[in-house]
Amino acid sequence: PTSSVSHLLIAEIQITGGTGLASNDYIKIYNPASEAQDISRWKLRKRTKSGTESSIRVFPDGSRIEANGYFLWANSDDGFSFSLGANVSSTQDIAADNSIALFKSDGTLLDALAWGSSTTPFVEGAAFPENPGALQKLGRKLTNGSIKDTDVNAEDFELR
């Protein structure tokens, strides 16, 4: 995909693999820039429906996303992250009515995504109104081959 956006974007998430696979979760981050990006010590955080905030993962030193490339976090339970070839993993999970945010190492919020409904989500504009179901992905829309980023989650994402 192409993009007029120059900052890293949350590109796609999955919150469940179905019955018995609730921790088959991943978050895919996209670098639309023409240069690689060092993301050492950057943070992925989440908020639950009630607004409780926690860390999903702090990226280790040496983490980078190639130009026009992806960086994948996945839950490590039952070898899920290994099966996807994830760049990083942890035992954290994401679920219905959650929200996530990507922060630079200095604490600057770079991108956020909320789905379903929650108390005080990380969100851009309005949350995507639905929760993804089993094996559904919530991904960024493409408009004429370009990634959509209007800073409104409800408009920028679609279920796949």
Short mmCIF file of N, CA and C in Angstrom, two decimals:
data_model
loop_
_atom_site.label_atom_id
_atom_site.label_comp_id
_atom_site.label_asym_id
_atom_site.label_seq_id
_atom_site.Cartn_x
_atom_site.Cartn_y
_atom_site.Cartn_z
N PRO A 1 0.82 -1.21 0.00
CA PRO A 1 0.00 0.00 0.00
C PRO A 1 0.85 1.26 0.00
N THR A 2 0.31 2.32 -0.53
CA THR A 2 1.00 3.60 -0.50
C THR A 2 0.31 4.48 0.53
N SER A 3 0.95 5.58 0.87
CA SER A 3 0.37 6.45 1.88
C SER A 3 0.98 7.83 1.79
N SER A 4 0.18 8.84 2.08
CA SER A 4 0.70 10.18 2.22
C SER A 4 1.07 10.42 3.68
N VAL A 5 0.77 9.42 4.52
CA VAL A 5 1.07 9.49 5.95
C VAL A 5 2.55 9.16 6.14
N SER A 6 3.22 9.89 7.01
CA SER A 6 4.65 9.67 7.20
C SER A 6 4.98 9.01 8.53
N HIS A 7 4.00 8.86 9.42
CA HIS A 7 4.29 8.24 10.73
C HIS A 7 3.80 6.80 10.77
N LEU A 8 4.36 6.02 11.69
CA LEU A 8 3.95 4.63 11.83
C LEU A 8 2.48 4.55 12.18
N LEU A 9 1.83 3.50 11.68
CA LEU A 9 0.39 3.31 11.89
C LEU A 9 0.09 1.92 12.40
N ILE A 10 -0.90 1.82 13.27
CA ILE A 10 -1.45 0.52 13.60
C ILE A 10 -2.23 0.10 12.36
N ALA A 11 -1.82 -1.02 11.75
CA ALA A 11 -2.39 -1.43 10.47
C ALA A 11 -3.49 -2.46 10.61
N GLU A 12 -3.33 -3.40 11.58
CA GLU A 12 -4.28 -4.50 11.68
C GLU A 12 -4.16 -5.16 13.05
N ILE A 13 -5.30 -5.65 13.56
CA ILE A 13 -5.30 -6.41 14.81
C ILE A 13 -6.18 -7.64 14.67
N GLN A 14 -5.92 -8.62 15.52
CA GLN A 14 -6.82 -9.77 15.70
C GLN A 14 -6.92 -9.97 17.20
N ILE A 15 -8.16 -10.16 17.72
CA ILE A 15 -8.34 -10.31 19.17
C ILE A 15 -8.74 -11.71 19.60
N THR A 16 -9.01 -12.62 18.66
CA THR A 16 -9.32 -14.01 19.04
C THR A 16 -9.23 -14.92 17.83
N GLY A 17 -8.77 -16.14 18.10
CA GLY A 17 -8.74 -17.15 17.06
C GLY A 17 -9.97 -18.04 17.12
N GLY A 18 -10.90 -17.73 18.03
CA GLY A 18 -12.12 -18.52 18.18
C GLY A 18 -12.14 -19.30 19.49
N THR A 19 -13.06 -20.22 19.61
CA THR A 19 -13.24 -21.00 20.84
C THR A 19 -11.93 -21.68 21.25
N GLY A 20 -11.52 -21.43 22.49
CA GLY A 20 -10.30 -22.02 23.01
C GLY A 20 -9.03 -21.33 22.53
N LEU A 21 -9.17 -20.33 21.70
CA LEU A 21 -8.01 -19.63 21.14
C LEU A 21 -8.11 -18.12 21.40
N ALA A 22 -8.62 -17.77 22.57
CA ALA A 22 -8.86 -16.36 22.90
C ALA A 22 -7.57 -15.54 22.94
N SER A 23 -6.43 -16.18 23.12
CA SER A 23 -5.18 -15.42 23.17
C SER A 23 -4.43 -15.43 21.84
N ASN A 24 -5.10 -15.83 20.76
CA ASN A 24 -4.50 -15.72 19.42
C ASN A 24 -4.65 -14.28 18.93
N ASP A 25 -3.91 -13.39 19.58
CA ASP A 25 -4.00 -11.95 19.36
C ASP A 25 -2.75 -11.44 18.68
N TYR A 26 -2.92 -10.47 17.80
CA TYR A 26 -1.74 -9.79 17.26
C TYR A 26 -2.06 -8.34 16.92
N ILE A 27 -0.98 -7.56 16.80
CA ILE A 27 -1.05 -6.17 16.39
C ILE A 27 0.03 -5.97 15.34
N LYS A 28 -0.36 -5.48 14.17
CA LYS A 28 0.57 -5.25 13.07
C LYS A 28 0.74 -3.75 12.91
N ILE A 29 1.99 -3.31 12.88
CA ILE A 29 2.33 -1.89 12.72
C ILE A 29 3.00 -1.72 11.36
N TYR A 30 2.62 -0.65 10.67
CA TYR A 30 3.13 -0.39 9.32
C TYR A 30 3.97 0.88 9.29
N ASN A 31 5.07 0.82 8.55
CA ASN A 31 5.92 1.98 8.34
C ASN A 31 5.74 2.47 6.90
N PRO A 32 4.97 3.54 6.67
CA PRO A 32 4.72 4.03 5.32
C PRO A 32 5.86 4.86 4.75
N ALA A 33 6.87 5.13 5.56
CA ALA A 33 7.96 6.01 5.13
C ALA A 33 8.93 5.29 4.19
N SER A 34 9.77 6.07 3.52
CA SER A 34 10.74 5.51 2.58
C SER A 34 12.05 5.16 3.26
N GLU A 35 12.10 5.31 4.58
CA GLU A 35 13.30 4.95 5.34
C GLU A 35 12.91 4.06 6.51
N ALA A 36 13.84 3.18 6.90
CA ALA A 36 13.61 2.31 8.06
C ALA A 36 13.47 3.18 9.31
N GLN A 37 12.77 2.66 10.30
CA GLN A 37 12.52 3.40 11.55
C GLN A 37 12.99 2.56 12.73
N ASP A 38 13.85 3.14 13.56
CA ASP A 38 14.28 2.47 14.79
C ASP A 38 13.17 2.67 15.83
N ILE A 39 12.65 1.58 16.35
CA ILE A 39 11.56 1.67 17.34
C ILE A 39 11.99 1.06 18.68
N SER A 40 13.28 1.07 18.95
CA SER A 40 13.80 0.60 20.24
C SER A 40 13.13 1.36 21.39
N ARG A 41 12.66 0.64 22.37
CA ARG A 41 12.03 1.17 23.60
C ARG A 41 10.68 1.87 23.34
N TRP A 42 10.12 1.73 22.14
CA TRP A 42 8.76 2.21 21.91
C TRP A 42 7.81 1.30 22.66
N LYS A 43 6.60 1.77 22.92
CA LYS A 43 5.67 1.04 23.77
C LYS A 43 4.32 0.79 23.10
N LEU A 44 3.82 -0.43 23.24
CA LEU A 44 2.44 -0.76 22.90
C LEU A 44 1.70 -0.87 24.22
N ARG A 45 0.61 -0.11 24.38
CA ARG A 45 -0.18 -0.15 25.62
C ARG A 45 -1.63 -0.42 25.29
N LYS A 46 -2.38 -0.90 26.27
CA LYS A 46 -3.80 -1.16 26.06
C LYS A 46 -4.61 -0.61 27.22
N ARG A 47 -5.89 -0.38 26.94
CA ARG A 47 -6.87 -0.07 27.98
C ARG A 47 -8.03 -1.03 27.81
N THR A 48 -8.52 -1.52 28.93
CA THR A 48 -9.66 -2.43 28.92
C THR A 48 -10.95 -1.63 28.86
N LYS A 49 -12.08 -2.33 28.78
CA LYS A 49 -13.40 -1.69 28.75
C LYS A 49 -13.59 -0.72 29.91
N SER A 50 -13.08 -1.09 31.09
CA SER A 50 -13.26 -0.24 32.29
C SER A 50 -12.24 0.89 32.35
N GLY A 51 -11.26 0.91 31.44
CA GLY A 51 -10.28 2.00 31.42
C GLY A 51 -8.96 1.65 32.08
N THR A 52 -8.80 0.42 32.58
CA THR A 52 -7.55 0.01 33.19
C THR A 52 -6.46 -0.06 32.12
N GLU A 53 -5.34 0.60 32.37
CA GLU A 53 -4.26 0.66 31.39
C GLU A 53 -3.11 -0.24 31.79
N SER A 54 -2.51 -0.89 30.79
CA SER A 54 -1.34 -1.74 31.06
C SER A 54 -0.47 -1.83 29.82
N SER A 55 0.74 -2.34 30.02
CA SER A 55 1.70 -2.50 28.94
C SER A 55 1.45 -3.80 28.20
N ILE A 56 1.49 -3.74 26.87
CA ILE A 56 1.48 -4.95 26.06
C ILE A 56 2.92 -5.38 25.82
N ARG A 57 3.76 -4.42 25.41
CA ARG A 57 5.17 -4.74 25.15
C ARG A 57 5.96 -3.45 24.97
N VAL A 58 7.17 -3.42 25.53
CA VAL A 58 8.15 -2.39 25.21
C VAL A 58 9.12 -3.06 24.24
N PHE A 59 9.35 -2.44 23.09
CA PHE A 59 10.18 -3.07 22.07
C PHE A 59 11.65 -3.05 22.48
N PRO A 60 12.33 -4.17 22.33
CA PRO A 60 13.73 -4.26 22.75
C PRO A 60 14.66 -3.42 21.89
N ASP A 61 15.85 -3.12 22.43
CA ASP A 61 16.87 -2.40 21.67
C ASP A 61 17.12 -3.15 20.36
N GLY A 62 17.31 -2.40 19.29
CA GLY A 62 17.57 -2.99 18.00
C GLY A 62 16.32 -3.27 17.19
N SER A 63 15.14 -2.95 17.74
CA SER A 63 13.89 -3.15 17.00
C SER A 63 13.78 -2.08 15.92
N ARG A 64 13.39 -2.52 14.72
CA ARG A 64 13.24 -1.57 13.62
C ARG A 64 12.20 -2.09 12.64
N ILE A 65 11.62 -1.15 11.91
CA ILE A 65 10.68 -1.48 10.85
C ILE A 65 11.27 -0.94 9.56
N GLU A 66 11.43 -1.82 8.60
CA GLU A 66 11.96 -1.41 7.31
C GLU A 66 10.98 -0.46 6.61
N ALA A 67 11.47 0.30 5.65
CA ALA A 67 10.63 1.19 4.83
C ALA A 67 9.52 0.37 4.19
N ASN A 68 8.30 0.86 4.26
CA ASN A 68 7.13 0.18 3.71
C ASN A 68 6.98 -1.24 4.25
N GLY A 69 7.46 -1.46 5.48
CA GLY A 69 7.42 -2.78 6.09
C GLY A 69 6.51 -2.83 7.30
N TYR A 70 6.38 -4.04 7.84
CA TYR A 70 5.52 -4.28 8.98
C TYR A 70 6.32 -4.80 10.16
N PHE A 71 5.79 -4.57 11.35
CA PHE A 71 6.37 -5.06 12.61
C PHE A 71 5.21 -5.71 13.35
N LEU A 72 5.41 -6.93 13.80
CA LEU A 72 4.30 -7.70 14.36
C LEU A 72 4.54 -8.08 15.81
N TRP A 73 3.61 -7.70 16.69
CA TRP A 73 3.54 -8.22 18.05
C TRP A 73 2.45 -9.28 18.06
N ALA A 74 2.71 -10.39 18.77
CA ALA A 74 1.67 -11.41 18.94
C ALA A 74 1.77 -12.01 20.33
N ASN A 75 0.66 -12.54 20.80
CA ASN A 75 0.62 -13.23 22.08
C ASN A 75 1.45 -14.51 21.95
N SER A 76 2.22 -14.80 22.99
CA SER A 76 3.15 -15.93 22.94
C SER A 76 2.54 -17.26 23.40
N ASP A 77 1.30 -17.24 23.94
CA ASP A 77 0.69 -18.48 24.43
C ASP A 77 0.62 -19.55 23.34
N ASP A 78 0.91 -20.77 23.73
CA ASP A 78 0.80 -21.94 22.84
C ASP A 78 1.55 -21.79 21.52
N GLY A 79 2.64 -21.02 21.53
CA GLY A 79 3.46 -20.87 20.33
C GLY A 79 2.84 -20.03 19.23
N PHE A 80 1.76 -19.27 19.56
CA PHE A 80 1.08 -18.47 18.54
C PHE A 80 2.02 -17.47 17.87
N SER A 81 2.78 -16.71 18.67
CA SER A 81 3.68 -15.70 18.09
C SER A 81 4.74 -16.36 17.21
N PHE A 82 5.22 -17.52 17.62
CA PHE A 82 6.21 -18.25 16.83
C PHE A 82 5.61 -18.68 15.49
N SER A 83 4.38 -19.17 15.52
CA SER A 83 3.73 -19.65 14.28
C SER A 83 3.51 -18.51 13.28
N LEU A 84 3.36 -17.28 13.78
CA LEU A 84 3.19 -16.12 12.89
C LEU A 84 4.51 -15.49 12.47
N GLY A 85 5.60 -15.89 13.14
CA GLY A 85 6.88 -15.24 12.88
C GLY A 85 6.90 -13.82 13.39
N ALA A 86 6.28 -13.59 14.55
CA ALA A 86 6.19 -12.24 15.12
C ALA A 86 7.56 -11.69 15.45
N ASN A 87 7.71 -10.37 15.33
CA ASN A 87 8.96 -9.70 15.69
C ASN A 87 9.16 -9.68 17.19
N VAL A 88 8.07 -9.47 17.94
CA VAL A 88 8.11 -9.47 19.40
C VAL A 88 6.84 -10.14 19.92
N SER A 89 6.90 -10.58 21.18
CA SER A 89 5.72 -11.21 21.76
C SER A 89 5.70 -10.95 23.26
N SER A 90 4.58 -11.29 23.88
CA SER A 90 4.42 -11.25 25.33
C SER A 90 3.17 -12.07 25.64
N THR A 91 2.90 -12.26 26.93
CA THR A 91 1.71 -13.03 27.31
C THR A 91 0.48 -12.15 27.46
N GLN A 92 0.62 -10.85 27.18
CA GLN A 92 -0.54 -9.95 27.23
C GLN A 92 -1.55 -10.35 26.16
N ASP A 93 -2.80 -9.92 26.35
CA ASP A 93 -3.79 -10.16 25.32
C ASP A 93 -4.62 -8.91 25.11
N ILE A 94 -5.32 -8.89 23.98
CA ILE A 94 -6.27 -7.82 23.70
C ILE A 94 -7.62 -8.50 23.47
N ALA A 95 -8.69 -7.81 23.82
CA ALA A 95 -10.01 -8.44 23.82
C ALA A 95 -11.08 -7.46 23.36
N ALA A 96 -12.32 -7.92 23.42
CA ALA A 96 -13.46 -7.07 23.07
C ALA A 96 -13.45 -5.80 23.91
N ASP A 97 -13.89 -4.70 23.30
CA ASP A 97 -14.02 -3.41 23.99
C ASP A 97 -12.71 -2.89 24.58
N ASN A 98 -11.60 -3.22 23.93
CA ASN A 98 -10.29 -2.71 24.35
C ASN A 98 -9.88 -1.57 23.43
N SER A 99 -8.76 -0.96 23.75
CA SER A 99 -8.13 0.01 22.86
C SER A 99 -6.63 -0.14 23.05
N ILE A 100 -5.88 0.24 22.01
CA ILE A 100 -4.44 0.13 22.05
C ILE A 100 -3.83 1.43 21.56
N ALA A 101 -2.56 1.65 21.95
CA ALA A 101 -1.85 2.85 21.51
C ALA A 101 -0.38 2.53 21.33
N LEU A 102 0.23 3.21 20.37
CA LEU A 102 1.65 3.10 20.10
C LEU A 102 2.30 4.41 20.54
N PHE A 103 3.30 4.28 21.42
CA PHE A 103 4.01 5.44 21.95
C PHE A 103 5.48 5.37 21.57
N LYS A 104 6.07 6.52 21.22
CA LYS A 104 7.52 6.60 21.03
C LYS A 104 8.18 6.41 22.40
N SER A 105 9.50 6.21 22.40
CA SER A 105 10.21 5.99 23.66
C SER A 105 10.12 7.20 24.60
N ASP A 106 9.91 8.40 24.05
CA ASP A 106 9.80 9.60 24.89
C ASP A 106 8.37 9.82 25.41
N GLY A 107 7.45 8.89 25.09
CA GLY A 107 6.09 9.00 25.59
C GLY A 107 5.12 9.66 24.64
N THR A 108 5.60 10.12 23.47
CA THR A 108 4.72 10.75 22.49
C THR A 108 3.77 9.70 21.89
N LEU A 109 2.47 9.99 21.94
CA LEU A 109 1.46 9.10 21.34
C LEU A 109 1.54 9.23 19.82
N LEU A 110 1.70 8.09 19.15
CA LEU A 110 1.84 8.10 17.69
C LEU A 110 0.56 7.68 16.99
N ASP A 111 -0.09 6.63 17.50
CA ASP A 111 -1.32 6.14 16.88
C ASP A 111 -2.14 5.40 17.93
N ALA A 112 -3.46 5.36 17.73
CA ALA A 112 -4.35 4.70 18.68
C ALA A 112 -5.50 4.06 17.93
N LEU A 113 -6.06 3.01 18.52
CA LEU A 113 -7.19 2.30 17.93
C LEU A 113 -8.08 1.78 19.05
N ALA A 114 -9.38 2.08 18.95
CA ALA A 114 -10.37 1.57 19.89
C ALA A 114 -11.46 0.86 19.11
N TRP A 115 -12.02 -0.21 19.71
CA TRP A 115 -13.12 -0.94 19.07
C TRP A 115 -14.13 -1.30 20.14
N GLY A 116 -15.38 -1.48 19.70
CA GLY A 116 -16.45 -1.75 20.66
C GLY A 116 -16.73 -0.50 21.47
N SER A 117 -16.99 -0.68 22.77
CA SER A 117 -17.24 0.49 23.62
C SER A 117 -16.47 0.32 24.92
N SER A 118 -15.94 1.43 25.42
CA SER A 118 -15.20 1.40 26.67
C SER A 118 -15.24 2.78 27.32
N THR A 119 -14.76 2.83 28.56
CA THR A 119 -14.88 4.02 29.38
C THR A 119 -13.98 5.17 28.91
N THR A 120 -12.68 4.97 28.92
CA THR A 120 -11.73 6.02 28.53
C THR A 120 -10.70 5.42 27.58
N PRO A 121 -11.10 5.12 26.35
CA PRO A 121 -10.20 4.41 25.44
C PRO A 121 -9.09 5.29 24.87
N PHE A 122 -8.02 4.61 24.41
CA PHE A 122 -7.08 5.25 23.50
C PHE A 122 -7.85 5.27 22.18
N VAL A 123 -8.10 6.43 21.62
CA VAL A 123 -8.93 6.47 20.41
C VAL A 123 -8.59 7.69 19.58
N GLU A 124 -8.81 7.57 18.29
CA GLU A 124 -8.75 8.72 17.39
C GLU A 124 -10.17 8.93 16.89
N GLY A 125 -10.74 10.09 17.22
CA GLY A 125 -12.12 10.39 16.80
C GLY A 125 -13.09 9.48 17.50
N ALA A 126 -13.80 8.65 16.71
CA ALA A 126 -14.79 7.71 17.25
C ALA A 126 -14.25 6.29 17.12
N ALA A 127 -14.53 5.46 18.12
CA ALA A 127 -14.09 4.07 18.11
C ALA A 127 -14.75 3.30 16.96
N PHE A 128 -14.06 2.25 16.47
CA PHE A 128 -14.71 1.36 15.52
C PHE A 128 -15.84 0.69 16.30
N PRO A 129 -17.09 0.72 15.79
CA PRO A 129 -18.25 0.34 16.61
C PRO A 129 -18.38 -1.13 16.97
N GLU A 130 -17.73 -2.02 16.24
CA GLU A 130 -17.90 -3.45 16.48
C GLU A 130 -16.65 -4.09 17.06
N ASN A 131 -16.84 -5.24 17.73
CA ASN A 131 -15.73 -6.06 18.17
C ASN A 131 -15.47 -7.11 17.10
N PRO A 132 -14.22 -7.32 16.71
CA PRO A 132 -13.93 -8.38 15.75
C PRO A 132 -14.28 -9.75 16.35
N GLY A 133 -14.79 -10.65 15.52
CA GLY A 133 -15.12 -12.00 15.96
C GLY A 133 -13.97 -12.95 15.71
N ALA A 134 -14.22 -14.23 15.85
CA ALA A 134 -13.21 -15.26 15.67
C ALA A 134 -12.55 -15.15 14.30
N LEU A 135 -11.23 -15.05 14.32
CA LEU A 135 -10.40 -14.96 13.12
C LEU A 135 -10.69 -13.75 12.24
N GLN A 136 -11.51 -12.81 12.72
CA GLN A 136 -11.71 -11.57 11.98
C GLN A 136 -10.57 -10.63 12.31
N LYS A 137 -10.18 -9.85 11.33
CA LYS A 137 -9.16 -8.85 11.54
C LYS A 137 -9.80 -7.48 11.40
N LEU A 138 -9.34 -6.56 12.21
CA LEU A 138 -9.73 -5.17 12.09
C LEU A 138 -8.55 -4.48 11.44
N GLY A 139 -8.72 -4.07 10.17
CA GLY A 139 -7.60 -3.52 9.42
C GLY A 139 -7.92 -2.18 8.81
N ARG A 140 -6.88 -1.45 8.48
CA ARG A 140 -7.04 -0.14 7.84
C ARG A 140 -7.62 -0.30 6.44
N LYS A 141 -8.50 0.60 6.10
CA LYS A 141 -9.06 0.64 4.75
C LYS A 141 -8.01 1.19 3.79
N LEU A 142 -8.15 0.81 2.55
CA LEU A 142 -7.34 1.37 1.48
C LEU A 142 -8.27 2.18 0.59
N THR A 143 -7.83 3.36 0.20
CA THR A 143 -8.56 4.20 -0.73
C THR A 143 -7.65 4.44 -1.92
N ASN A 144 -8.04 3.91 -3.08
CA ASN A 144 -7.20 4.01 -4.29
C ASN A 144 -5.78 3.54 -4.02
N GLY A 145 -5.63 2.45 -3.26
CA GLY A 145 -4.31 1.89 -2.98
C GLY A 145 -3.55 2.58 -1.87
N SER A 146 -4.13 3.64 -1.29
CA SER A 146 -3.46 4.34 -0.19
C SER A 146 -4.12 4.00 1.13
N ILE A 147 -3.31 3.91 2.16
CA ILE A 147 -3.82 3.63 3.50
C ILE A 147 -4.62 4.83 3.99
N LYS A 148 -5.78 4.56 4.55
CA LYS A 148 -6.65 5.62 5.04
C LYS A 148 -6.26 5.99 6.48
N ASP A 149 -6.04 7.27 6.72
CA ASP A 149 -5.73 7.76 8.07
C ASP A 149 -6.33 9.14 8.26
N THR A 150 -7.63 9.17 8.61
CA THR A 150 -8.33 10.43 8.84
C THR A 150 -8.31 10.81 10.32
N ASP A 151 -7.65 9.98 11.15
CA ASP A 151 -7.64 10.14 12.61
C ASP A 151 -9.01 9.90 13.23
N VAL A 152 -9.84 9.07 12.56
CA VAL A 152 -11.13 8.64 13.10
C VAL A 152 -11.20 7.12 12.91
N ASN A 153 -11.05 6.37 14.02
CA ASN A 153 -11.02 4.91 13.94
C ASN A 153 -12.22 4.33 13.20
N ALA A 154 -13.41 4.87 13.44
CA ALA A 154 -14.63 4.34 12.83
C ALA A 154 -14.60 4.46 11.30
N GLU A 155 -13.88 5.45 10.78
CA GLU A 155 -13.80 5.65 9.33
C GLU A 155 -12.60 4.98 8.70
N ASP A 156 -11.52 4.78 9.47
CA ASP A 156 -10.26 4.29 8.92
C ASP A 156 -10.14 2.77 8.88
N PHE A 157 -10.98 2.06 9.64
CA PHE A 157 -10.83 0.61 9.77
C PHE A 157 -12.06 -0.13 9.27
N GLU A 158 -11.86 -1.42 8.94
CA GLU A 158 -12.95 -2.30 8.49
C GLU A 158 -12.66 -3.71 8.98
N LEU A 159 -13.72 -4.49 9.15
CA LEU A 159 -13.57 -5.90 9.51
C LEU A 159 -13.25 -6.70 8.27
N ARG A 160 -12.35 -7.66 8.41
CA ARG A 160 -11.97 -8.54 7.30
C ARG A 160 -12.15 -9.97 7.73
#
